[in-house]
Short mmCIF file of C-alpha atoms and ligand atoms in Angstrom, two decimals:
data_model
loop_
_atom_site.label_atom_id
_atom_site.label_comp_id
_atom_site.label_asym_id
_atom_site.label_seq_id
_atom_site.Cartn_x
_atom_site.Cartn_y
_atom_site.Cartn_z
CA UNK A 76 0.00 0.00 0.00
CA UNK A 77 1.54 3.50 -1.09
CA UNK A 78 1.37 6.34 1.37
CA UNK A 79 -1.84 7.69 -0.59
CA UNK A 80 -3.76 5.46 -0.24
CA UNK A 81 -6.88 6.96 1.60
CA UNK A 82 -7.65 5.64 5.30
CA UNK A 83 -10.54 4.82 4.00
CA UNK A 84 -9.29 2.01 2.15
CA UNK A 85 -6.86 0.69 4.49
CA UNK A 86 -9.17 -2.27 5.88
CA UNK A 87 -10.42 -3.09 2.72
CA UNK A 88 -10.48 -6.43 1.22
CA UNK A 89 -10.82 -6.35 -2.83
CA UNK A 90 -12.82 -9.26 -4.74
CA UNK A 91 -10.56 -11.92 -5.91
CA UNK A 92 -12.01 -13.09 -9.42
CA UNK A 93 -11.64 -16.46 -10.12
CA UNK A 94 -8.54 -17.78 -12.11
CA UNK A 95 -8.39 -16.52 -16.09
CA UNK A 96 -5.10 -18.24 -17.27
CA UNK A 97 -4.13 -17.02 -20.30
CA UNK A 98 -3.16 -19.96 -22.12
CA UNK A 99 -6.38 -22.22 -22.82
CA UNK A 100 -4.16 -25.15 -21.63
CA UNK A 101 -6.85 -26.16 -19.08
CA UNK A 102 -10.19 -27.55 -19.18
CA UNK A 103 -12.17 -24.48 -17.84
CA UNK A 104 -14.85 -24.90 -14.72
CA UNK A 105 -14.06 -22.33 -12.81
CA UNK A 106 -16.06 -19.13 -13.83
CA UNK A 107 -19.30 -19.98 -14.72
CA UNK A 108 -19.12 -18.91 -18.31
CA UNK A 109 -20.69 -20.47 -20.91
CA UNK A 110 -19.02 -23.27 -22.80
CA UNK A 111 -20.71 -22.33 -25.84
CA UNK A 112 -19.44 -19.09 -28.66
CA UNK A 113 -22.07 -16.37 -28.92
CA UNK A 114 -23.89 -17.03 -32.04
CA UNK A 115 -22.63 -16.37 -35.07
CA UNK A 116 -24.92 -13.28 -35.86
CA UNK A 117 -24.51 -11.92 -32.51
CA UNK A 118 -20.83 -12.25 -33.76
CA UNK A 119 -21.23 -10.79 -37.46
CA UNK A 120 -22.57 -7.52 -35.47
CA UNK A 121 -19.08 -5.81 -35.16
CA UNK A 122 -18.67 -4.49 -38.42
CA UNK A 123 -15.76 -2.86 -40.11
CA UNK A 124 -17.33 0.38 -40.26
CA UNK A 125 -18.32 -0.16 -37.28
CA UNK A 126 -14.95 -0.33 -36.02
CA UNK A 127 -13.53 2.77 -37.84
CA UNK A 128 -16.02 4.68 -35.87
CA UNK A 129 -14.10 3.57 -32.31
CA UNK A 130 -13.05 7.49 -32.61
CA UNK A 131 -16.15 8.29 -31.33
CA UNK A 132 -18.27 7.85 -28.33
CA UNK A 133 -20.83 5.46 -27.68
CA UNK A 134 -24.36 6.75 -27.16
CA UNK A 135 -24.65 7.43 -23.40
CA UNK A 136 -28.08 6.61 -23.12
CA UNK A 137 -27.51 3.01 -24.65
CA UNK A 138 -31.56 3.83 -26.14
CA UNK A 139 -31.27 1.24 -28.87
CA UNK A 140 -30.53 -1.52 -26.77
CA UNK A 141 -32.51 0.00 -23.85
CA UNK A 142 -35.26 -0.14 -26.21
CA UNK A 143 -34.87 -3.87 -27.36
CA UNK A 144 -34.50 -5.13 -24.08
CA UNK A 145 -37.77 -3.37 -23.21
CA UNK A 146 -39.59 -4.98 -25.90
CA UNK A 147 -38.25 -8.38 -25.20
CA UNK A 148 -38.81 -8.17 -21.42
CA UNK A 149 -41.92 -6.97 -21.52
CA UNK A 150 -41.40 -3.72 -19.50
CA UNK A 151 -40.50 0.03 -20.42
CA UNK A 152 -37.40 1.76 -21.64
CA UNK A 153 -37.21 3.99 -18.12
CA UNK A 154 -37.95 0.24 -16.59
CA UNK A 155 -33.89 -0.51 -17.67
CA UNK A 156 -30.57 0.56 -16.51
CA UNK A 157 -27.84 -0.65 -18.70
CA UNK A 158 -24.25 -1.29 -17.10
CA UNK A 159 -20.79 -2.83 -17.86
CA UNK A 160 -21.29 -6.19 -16.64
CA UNK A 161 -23.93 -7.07 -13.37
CA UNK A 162 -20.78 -6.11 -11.17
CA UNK A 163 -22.03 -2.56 -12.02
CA UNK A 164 -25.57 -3.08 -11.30
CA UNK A 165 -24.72 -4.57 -7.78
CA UNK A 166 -21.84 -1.64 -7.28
CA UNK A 167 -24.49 1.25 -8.70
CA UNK A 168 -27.10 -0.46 -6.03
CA UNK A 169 -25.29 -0.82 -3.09
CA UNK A 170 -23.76 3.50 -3.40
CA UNK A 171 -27.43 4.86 -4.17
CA UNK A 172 -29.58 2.74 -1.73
CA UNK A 173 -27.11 1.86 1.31
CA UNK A 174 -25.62 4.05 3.80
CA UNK A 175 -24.85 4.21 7.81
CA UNK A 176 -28.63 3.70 8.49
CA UNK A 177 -29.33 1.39 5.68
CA UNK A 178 -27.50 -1.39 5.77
CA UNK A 179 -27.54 -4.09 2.65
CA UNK A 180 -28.69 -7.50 4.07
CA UNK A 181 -27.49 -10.70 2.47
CA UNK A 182 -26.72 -14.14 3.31
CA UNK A 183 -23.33 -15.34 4.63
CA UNK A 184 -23.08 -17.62 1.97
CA UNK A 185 -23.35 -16.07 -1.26
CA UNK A 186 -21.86 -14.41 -4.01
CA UNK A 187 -18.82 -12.51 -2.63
CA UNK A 188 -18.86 -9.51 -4.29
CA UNK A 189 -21.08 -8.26 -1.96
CA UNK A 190 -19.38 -7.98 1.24
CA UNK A 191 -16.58 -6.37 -0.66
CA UNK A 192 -19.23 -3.76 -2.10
CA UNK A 193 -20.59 -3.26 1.23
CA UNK A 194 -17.16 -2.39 2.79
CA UNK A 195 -16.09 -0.06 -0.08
CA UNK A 196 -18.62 2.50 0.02
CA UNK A 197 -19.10 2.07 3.96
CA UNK A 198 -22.43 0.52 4.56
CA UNK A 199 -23.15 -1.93 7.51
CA UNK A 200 -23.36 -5.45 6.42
CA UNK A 201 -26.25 -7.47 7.86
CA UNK A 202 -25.42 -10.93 7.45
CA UNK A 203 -27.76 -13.68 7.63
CA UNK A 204 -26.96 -17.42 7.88
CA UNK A 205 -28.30 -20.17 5.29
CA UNK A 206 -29.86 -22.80 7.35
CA UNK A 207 -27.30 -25.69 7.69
CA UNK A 208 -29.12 -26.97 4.36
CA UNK A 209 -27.61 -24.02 2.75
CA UNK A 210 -31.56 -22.78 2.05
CA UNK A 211 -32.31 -19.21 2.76
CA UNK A 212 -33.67 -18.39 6.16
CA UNK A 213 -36.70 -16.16 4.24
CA UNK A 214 -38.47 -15.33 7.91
CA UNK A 215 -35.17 -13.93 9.00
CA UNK A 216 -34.45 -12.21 5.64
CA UNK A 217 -37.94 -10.31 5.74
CA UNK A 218 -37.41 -9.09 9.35
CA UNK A 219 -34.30 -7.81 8.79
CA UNK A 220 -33.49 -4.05 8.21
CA UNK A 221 -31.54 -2.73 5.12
CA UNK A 222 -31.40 -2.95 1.00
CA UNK A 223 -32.01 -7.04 1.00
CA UNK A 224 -29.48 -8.63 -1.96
CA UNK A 225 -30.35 -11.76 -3.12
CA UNK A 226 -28.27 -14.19 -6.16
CA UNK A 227 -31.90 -16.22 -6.99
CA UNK A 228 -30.47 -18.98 -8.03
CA UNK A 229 -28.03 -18.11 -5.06
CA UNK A 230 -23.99 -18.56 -5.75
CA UNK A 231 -22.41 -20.92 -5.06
CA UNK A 232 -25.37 -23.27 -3.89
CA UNK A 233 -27.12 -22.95 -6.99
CA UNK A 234 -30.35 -22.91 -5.22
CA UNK A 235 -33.18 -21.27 -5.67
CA UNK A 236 -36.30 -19.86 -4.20
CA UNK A 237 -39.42 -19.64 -5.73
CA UNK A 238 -41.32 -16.32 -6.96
CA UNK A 239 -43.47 -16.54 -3.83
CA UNK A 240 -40.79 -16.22 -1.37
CA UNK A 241 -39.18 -13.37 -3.33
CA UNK A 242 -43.06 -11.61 -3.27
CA UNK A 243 -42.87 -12.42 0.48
CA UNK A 244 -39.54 -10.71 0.82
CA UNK A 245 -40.68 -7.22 -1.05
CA UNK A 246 -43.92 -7.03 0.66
CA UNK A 247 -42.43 -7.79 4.21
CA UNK A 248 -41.20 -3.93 4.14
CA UNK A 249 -42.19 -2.32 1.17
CA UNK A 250 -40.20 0.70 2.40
CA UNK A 251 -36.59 -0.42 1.20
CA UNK A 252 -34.95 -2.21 -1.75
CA UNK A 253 -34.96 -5.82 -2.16
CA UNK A 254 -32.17 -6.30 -5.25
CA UNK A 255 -32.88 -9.88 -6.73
CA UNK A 256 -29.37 -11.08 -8.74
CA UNK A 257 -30.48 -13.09 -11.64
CA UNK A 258 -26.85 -13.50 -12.90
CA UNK A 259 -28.01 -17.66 -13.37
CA UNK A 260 -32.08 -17.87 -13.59
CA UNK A 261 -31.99 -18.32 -16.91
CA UNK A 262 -30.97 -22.35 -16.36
CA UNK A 263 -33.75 -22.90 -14.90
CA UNK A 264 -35.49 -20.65 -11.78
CA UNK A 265 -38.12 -18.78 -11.65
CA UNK A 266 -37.57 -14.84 -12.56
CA UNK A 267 -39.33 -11.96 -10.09
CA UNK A 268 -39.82 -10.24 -13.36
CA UNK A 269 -43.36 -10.35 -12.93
CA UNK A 270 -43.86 -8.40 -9.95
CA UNK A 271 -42.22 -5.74 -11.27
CA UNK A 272 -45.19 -3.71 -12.18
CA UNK A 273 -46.47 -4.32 -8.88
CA UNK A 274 -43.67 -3.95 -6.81
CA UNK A 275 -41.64 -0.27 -6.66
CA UNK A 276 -39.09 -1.53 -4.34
CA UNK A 277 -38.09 -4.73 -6.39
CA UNK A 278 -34.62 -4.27 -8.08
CA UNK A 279 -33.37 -6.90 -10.67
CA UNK A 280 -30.20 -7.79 -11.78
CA UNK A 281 -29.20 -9.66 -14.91
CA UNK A 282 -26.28 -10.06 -16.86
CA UNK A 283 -25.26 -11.80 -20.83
CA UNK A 284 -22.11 -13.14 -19.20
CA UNK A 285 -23.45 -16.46 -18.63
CA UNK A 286 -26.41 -17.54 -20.44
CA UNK A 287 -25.99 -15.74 -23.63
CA UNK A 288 -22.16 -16.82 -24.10
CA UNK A 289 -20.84 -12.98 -23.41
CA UNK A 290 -18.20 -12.22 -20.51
CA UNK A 291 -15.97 -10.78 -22.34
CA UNK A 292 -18.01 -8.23 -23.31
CA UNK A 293 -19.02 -7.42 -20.54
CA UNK A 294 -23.16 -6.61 -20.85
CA UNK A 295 -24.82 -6.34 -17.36
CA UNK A 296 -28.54 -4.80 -16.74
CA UNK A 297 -31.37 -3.88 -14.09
CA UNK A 298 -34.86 -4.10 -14.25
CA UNK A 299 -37.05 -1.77 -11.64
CA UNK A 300 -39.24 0.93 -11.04
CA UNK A 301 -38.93 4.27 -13.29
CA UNK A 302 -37.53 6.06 -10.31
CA UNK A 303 -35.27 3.63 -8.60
CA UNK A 304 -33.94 3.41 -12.28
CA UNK A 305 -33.59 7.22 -12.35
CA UNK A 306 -31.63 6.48 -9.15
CA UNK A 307 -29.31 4.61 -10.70
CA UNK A 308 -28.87 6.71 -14.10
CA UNK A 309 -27.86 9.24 -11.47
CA UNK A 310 -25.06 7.52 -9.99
CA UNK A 311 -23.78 6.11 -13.29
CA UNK A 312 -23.90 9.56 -15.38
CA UNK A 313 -21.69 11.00 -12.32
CA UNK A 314 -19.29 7.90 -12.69
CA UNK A 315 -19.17 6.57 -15.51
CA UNK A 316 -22.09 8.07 -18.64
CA UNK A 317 -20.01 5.75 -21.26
CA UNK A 318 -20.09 2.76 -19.16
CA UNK A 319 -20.64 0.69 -22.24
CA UNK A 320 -18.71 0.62 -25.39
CA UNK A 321 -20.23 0.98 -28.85
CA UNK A 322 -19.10 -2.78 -29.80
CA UNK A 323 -20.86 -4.09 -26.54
CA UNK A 324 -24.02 -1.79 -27.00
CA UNK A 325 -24.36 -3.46 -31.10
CA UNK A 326 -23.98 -7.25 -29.77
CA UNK A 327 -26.20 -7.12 -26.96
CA UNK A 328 -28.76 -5.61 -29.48
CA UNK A 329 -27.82 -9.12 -31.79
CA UNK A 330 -28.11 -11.58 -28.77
CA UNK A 331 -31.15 -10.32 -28.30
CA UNK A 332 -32.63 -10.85 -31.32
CA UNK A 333 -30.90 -14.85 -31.50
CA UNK A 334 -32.19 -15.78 -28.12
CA UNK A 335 -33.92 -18.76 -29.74
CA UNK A 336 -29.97 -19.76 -30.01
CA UNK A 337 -29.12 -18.90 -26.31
CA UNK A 338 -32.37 -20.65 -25.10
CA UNK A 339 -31.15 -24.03 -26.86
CA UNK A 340 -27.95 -23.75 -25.64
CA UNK A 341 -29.25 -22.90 -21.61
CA UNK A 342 -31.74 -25.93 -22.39
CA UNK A 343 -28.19 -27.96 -23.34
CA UNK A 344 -26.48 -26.72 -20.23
CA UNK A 345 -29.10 -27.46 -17.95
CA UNK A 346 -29.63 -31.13 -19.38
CA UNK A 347 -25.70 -31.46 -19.07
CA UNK A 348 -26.21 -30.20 -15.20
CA UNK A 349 -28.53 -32.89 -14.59
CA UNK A 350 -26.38 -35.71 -15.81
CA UNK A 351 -23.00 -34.39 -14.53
CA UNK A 352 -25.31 -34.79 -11.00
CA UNK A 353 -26.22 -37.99 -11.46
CA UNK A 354 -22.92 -39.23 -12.52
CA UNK A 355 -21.18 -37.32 -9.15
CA UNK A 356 -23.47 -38.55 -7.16
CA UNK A 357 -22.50 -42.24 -8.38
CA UNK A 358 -18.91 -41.11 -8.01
CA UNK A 359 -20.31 -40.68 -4.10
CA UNK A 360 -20.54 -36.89 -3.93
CA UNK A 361 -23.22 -35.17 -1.97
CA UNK A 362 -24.68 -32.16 -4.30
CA UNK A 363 -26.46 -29.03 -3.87
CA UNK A 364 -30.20 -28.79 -5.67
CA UNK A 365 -28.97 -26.69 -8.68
CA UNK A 366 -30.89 -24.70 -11.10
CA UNK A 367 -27.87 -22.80 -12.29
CA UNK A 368 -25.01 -23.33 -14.68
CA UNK A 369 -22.69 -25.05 -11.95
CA UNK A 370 -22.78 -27.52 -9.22
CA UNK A 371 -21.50 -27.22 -5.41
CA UNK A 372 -20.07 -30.42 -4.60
CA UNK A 373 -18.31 -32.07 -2.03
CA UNK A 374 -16.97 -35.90 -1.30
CA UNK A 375 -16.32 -37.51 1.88
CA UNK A 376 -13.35 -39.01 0.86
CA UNK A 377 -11.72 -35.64 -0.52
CA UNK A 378 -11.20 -32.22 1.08
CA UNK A 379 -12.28 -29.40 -1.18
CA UNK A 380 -8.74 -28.03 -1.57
CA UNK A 381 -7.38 -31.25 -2.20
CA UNK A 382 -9.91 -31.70 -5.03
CA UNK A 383 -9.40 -28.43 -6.62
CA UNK A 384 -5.45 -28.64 -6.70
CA UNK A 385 -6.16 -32.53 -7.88
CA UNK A 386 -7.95 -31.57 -10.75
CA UNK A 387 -5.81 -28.34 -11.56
CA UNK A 388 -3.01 -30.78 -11.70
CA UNK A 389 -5.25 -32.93 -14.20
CA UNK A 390 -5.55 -29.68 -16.29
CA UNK A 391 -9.11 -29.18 -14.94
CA UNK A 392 -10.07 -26.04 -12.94
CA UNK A 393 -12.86 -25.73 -10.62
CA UNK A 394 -13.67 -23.01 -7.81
CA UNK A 395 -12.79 -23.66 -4.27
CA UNK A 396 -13.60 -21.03 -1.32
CA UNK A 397 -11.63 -21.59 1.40
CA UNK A 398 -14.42 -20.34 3.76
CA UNK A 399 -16.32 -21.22 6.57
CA UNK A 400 -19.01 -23.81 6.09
CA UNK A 401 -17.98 -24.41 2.61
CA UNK A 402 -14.57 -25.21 2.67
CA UNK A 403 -15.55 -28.71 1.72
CA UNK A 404 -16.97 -28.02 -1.52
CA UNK A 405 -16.14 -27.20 -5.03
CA UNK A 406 -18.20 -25.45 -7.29
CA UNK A 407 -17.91 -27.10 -11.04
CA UNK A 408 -19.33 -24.94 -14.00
CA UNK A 409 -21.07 -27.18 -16.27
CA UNK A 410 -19.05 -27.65 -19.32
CA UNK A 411 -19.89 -29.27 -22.99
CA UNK A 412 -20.50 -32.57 -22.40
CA UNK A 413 -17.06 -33.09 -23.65
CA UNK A 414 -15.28 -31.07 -21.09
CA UNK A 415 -17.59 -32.81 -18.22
CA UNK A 416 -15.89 -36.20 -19.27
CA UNK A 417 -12.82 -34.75 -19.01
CA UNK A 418 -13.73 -34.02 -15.48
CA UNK A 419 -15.16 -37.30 -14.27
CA UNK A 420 -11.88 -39.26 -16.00
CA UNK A 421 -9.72 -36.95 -13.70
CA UNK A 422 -11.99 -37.56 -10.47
CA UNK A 423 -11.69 -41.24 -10.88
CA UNK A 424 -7.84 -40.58 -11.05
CA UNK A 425 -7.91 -39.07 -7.98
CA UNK A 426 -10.39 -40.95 -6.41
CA UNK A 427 -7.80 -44.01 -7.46
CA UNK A 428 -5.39 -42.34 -5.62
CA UNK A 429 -3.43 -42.14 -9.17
CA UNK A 430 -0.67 -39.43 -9.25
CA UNK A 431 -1.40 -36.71 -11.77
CA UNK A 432 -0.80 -38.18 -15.58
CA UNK A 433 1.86 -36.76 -17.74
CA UNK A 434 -1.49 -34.26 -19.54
CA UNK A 435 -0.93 -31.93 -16.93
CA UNK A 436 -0.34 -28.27 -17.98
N1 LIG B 596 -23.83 -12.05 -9.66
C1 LIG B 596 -23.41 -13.30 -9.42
C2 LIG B 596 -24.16 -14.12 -8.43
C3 LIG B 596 -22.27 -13.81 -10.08
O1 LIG B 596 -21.83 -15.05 -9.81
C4 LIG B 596 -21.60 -12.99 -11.01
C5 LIG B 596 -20.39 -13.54 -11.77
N2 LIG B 596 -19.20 -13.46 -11.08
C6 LIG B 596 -22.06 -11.70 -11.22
C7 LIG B 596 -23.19 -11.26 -10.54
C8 LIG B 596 -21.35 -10.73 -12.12
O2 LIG B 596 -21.36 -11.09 -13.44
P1 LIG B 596 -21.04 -10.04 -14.60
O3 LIG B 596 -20.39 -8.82 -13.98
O4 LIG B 596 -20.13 -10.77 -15.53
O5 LIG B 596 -22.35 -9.69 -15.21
#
């Protein structure tokens, strides 16, 4: 830390993203992306021309793709905030709708970007424990104070809760923000887009990093009331009005229009889930109920860590958090079905108690 550094800062912990290597060598479960290329016209949407223009700015506003992601949700224009990856939706959230008195509420297991966000701009973090079956505690969730922030499905359990608990959530206090992360529901749980017209105080998060093939371009957006979007647009036009680039602005427009492509290839993922389960639970692992793009596994014959540097060894990477309650657990990204055998082939290594074959990276 440099002398600058503001006090401020001093205490603070950043995120730690998950591992990116650089050189493809490894079979990679680690980051939730999708397995699958964006499709080919969402590809074809970066034109030459379009290109030479990189001299000038993107449209701040972001209206055509506002506008098409309107139409295809079903809400209005002023309904969406657009933002450089969810990351941004969650950071824009937690500096316009926490402070000293209003804390943000979330559950100790869960995605941890939040805790991080929460101790950056100074807000009180209300943690609240999963029940030791890693489901949310919803009674304690409604009767506690603060912005609530939800992942539904929830990271890394994959879980999710159903429409009725999130209803049960906004209308508990209808008198502060209850920020539902969608980053996964697209592989299978149910969205709270619907009471959106009926709830002012319901926030949504969603992102085209995962189901519609696109983290590197980094497309994140929010769903919610005209003025807790106006909210928003405040805090992002006095940080950052050209938070997305012109090539990101045209290929979120084109993945909108293929989402018959990203549907089949969510329906793929999902079917992949269900038989990397059942094949992991044959290997003797105990699994989280999943309806996300990964699985949260654990075996009793293998510490988590011990897994995760086994299969990095293999050449396959997988998340481990080396935190409480969890510790014992990986969480596997569903690959193509190709990638998943790779996986299993290196478990049975390990689970063999075979040293690391001569494939490794
Ligand atoms: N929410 C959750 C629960 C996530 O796991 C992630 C991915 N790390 C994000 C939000 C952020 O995704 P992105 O910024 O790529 O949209």
């Amino acid at each position: 830390m440099s002398r600058f550094f503001s006090d401020r800062f001093a205490s603070l912990t950043a995120y730690v993203p998950g591992e990116q290597p650089q050189d493809q060598q490894y079979v990679k479960l680690n980051t939730n992306e999708s397995p699958y290329p964006p499709s080919p016209r969402t590809r074809s949407a970066v034109s030459d021309a379009e290109l030479a223009r990189l001299n000038l700015y993107p449209d701040p506003t972001g209206m055509r793709l506002r506008n098409t992601l309107a139409a295809h949700y079903g809400v209005k224009p002023t309904n969406v905030l657009l933002a450089n990856g969810s990351d941004e939706i969650l950071s824009f959230a937690f500096m316009a709708f926490c402070d000293a008195q209003t804390p943000a509420v979330f559950p100790d297991i869960s995605y941890g970007f939040y805790p991080v966000y929460a101790a950056l701009y100074g807000v009180g973090a209300n943690i609240i424990p999963l029940r030791e079956d890693f489901s949310m505690d919803v009674d304690a969730l409604c009767a506690a104070p603060g912005m609530c922030v939800l992942a539904n499905p929830n990271a890394p359990t994959g879980m999710a809760l159903p429409r009725a608990a999130i209803e049960r959530i906004l209308l508990s206090n209808p008198n502060r923000v209850v920020l539902v992360d969608e980053a996964y529901v697209d592989f299978g749980a149910e969205t709270a887009l619907p009471l959106l017209a009926e709830h002012d105080n319901l926030l949504i998060a969603r992102t085209y990093s995962k189901s519609r093939s696109m983290a590197g371009a980094r497309l994140g957006f929010a769903f919610g009331s005209e003025a807790l979007i106006a909210d928003l647009e405040t805090i992002r036009f006095s940080t950052n009005p050209y938070n997305l680039n012109r090539l990101t602005l045209l290929l979120g427009e084109a993945a909108v229009v293929d989402d018959a492509y990203y549907a089949q290839n969510c329906k793929r993922i999902a079917a992949t889930r269900e038989s990397a389960a059942a094949r992991l639970t044959s290997l003797g692992f105990t699994l989280t109920e999943s309806k996300a793009n990964f699985l949260f596994a654990r075996h009793p014959a293998i510490p988590g860590e011990a897994l995760y540097s086994g299969l990095k060894a293999r050449g396959v990477l997988v998340r481990h958090f080396n935190k409480p309650r969890i510790a014992e657990y990986v969480r596997i990204t569903i690959g193509t079905p190709e990638q998943m055998d790779v996986l299993y082939a290196a478990i049975e290594d390990i689970l063999k108690g075979g040293a690391p074959c001569a494939k490794q990276p």
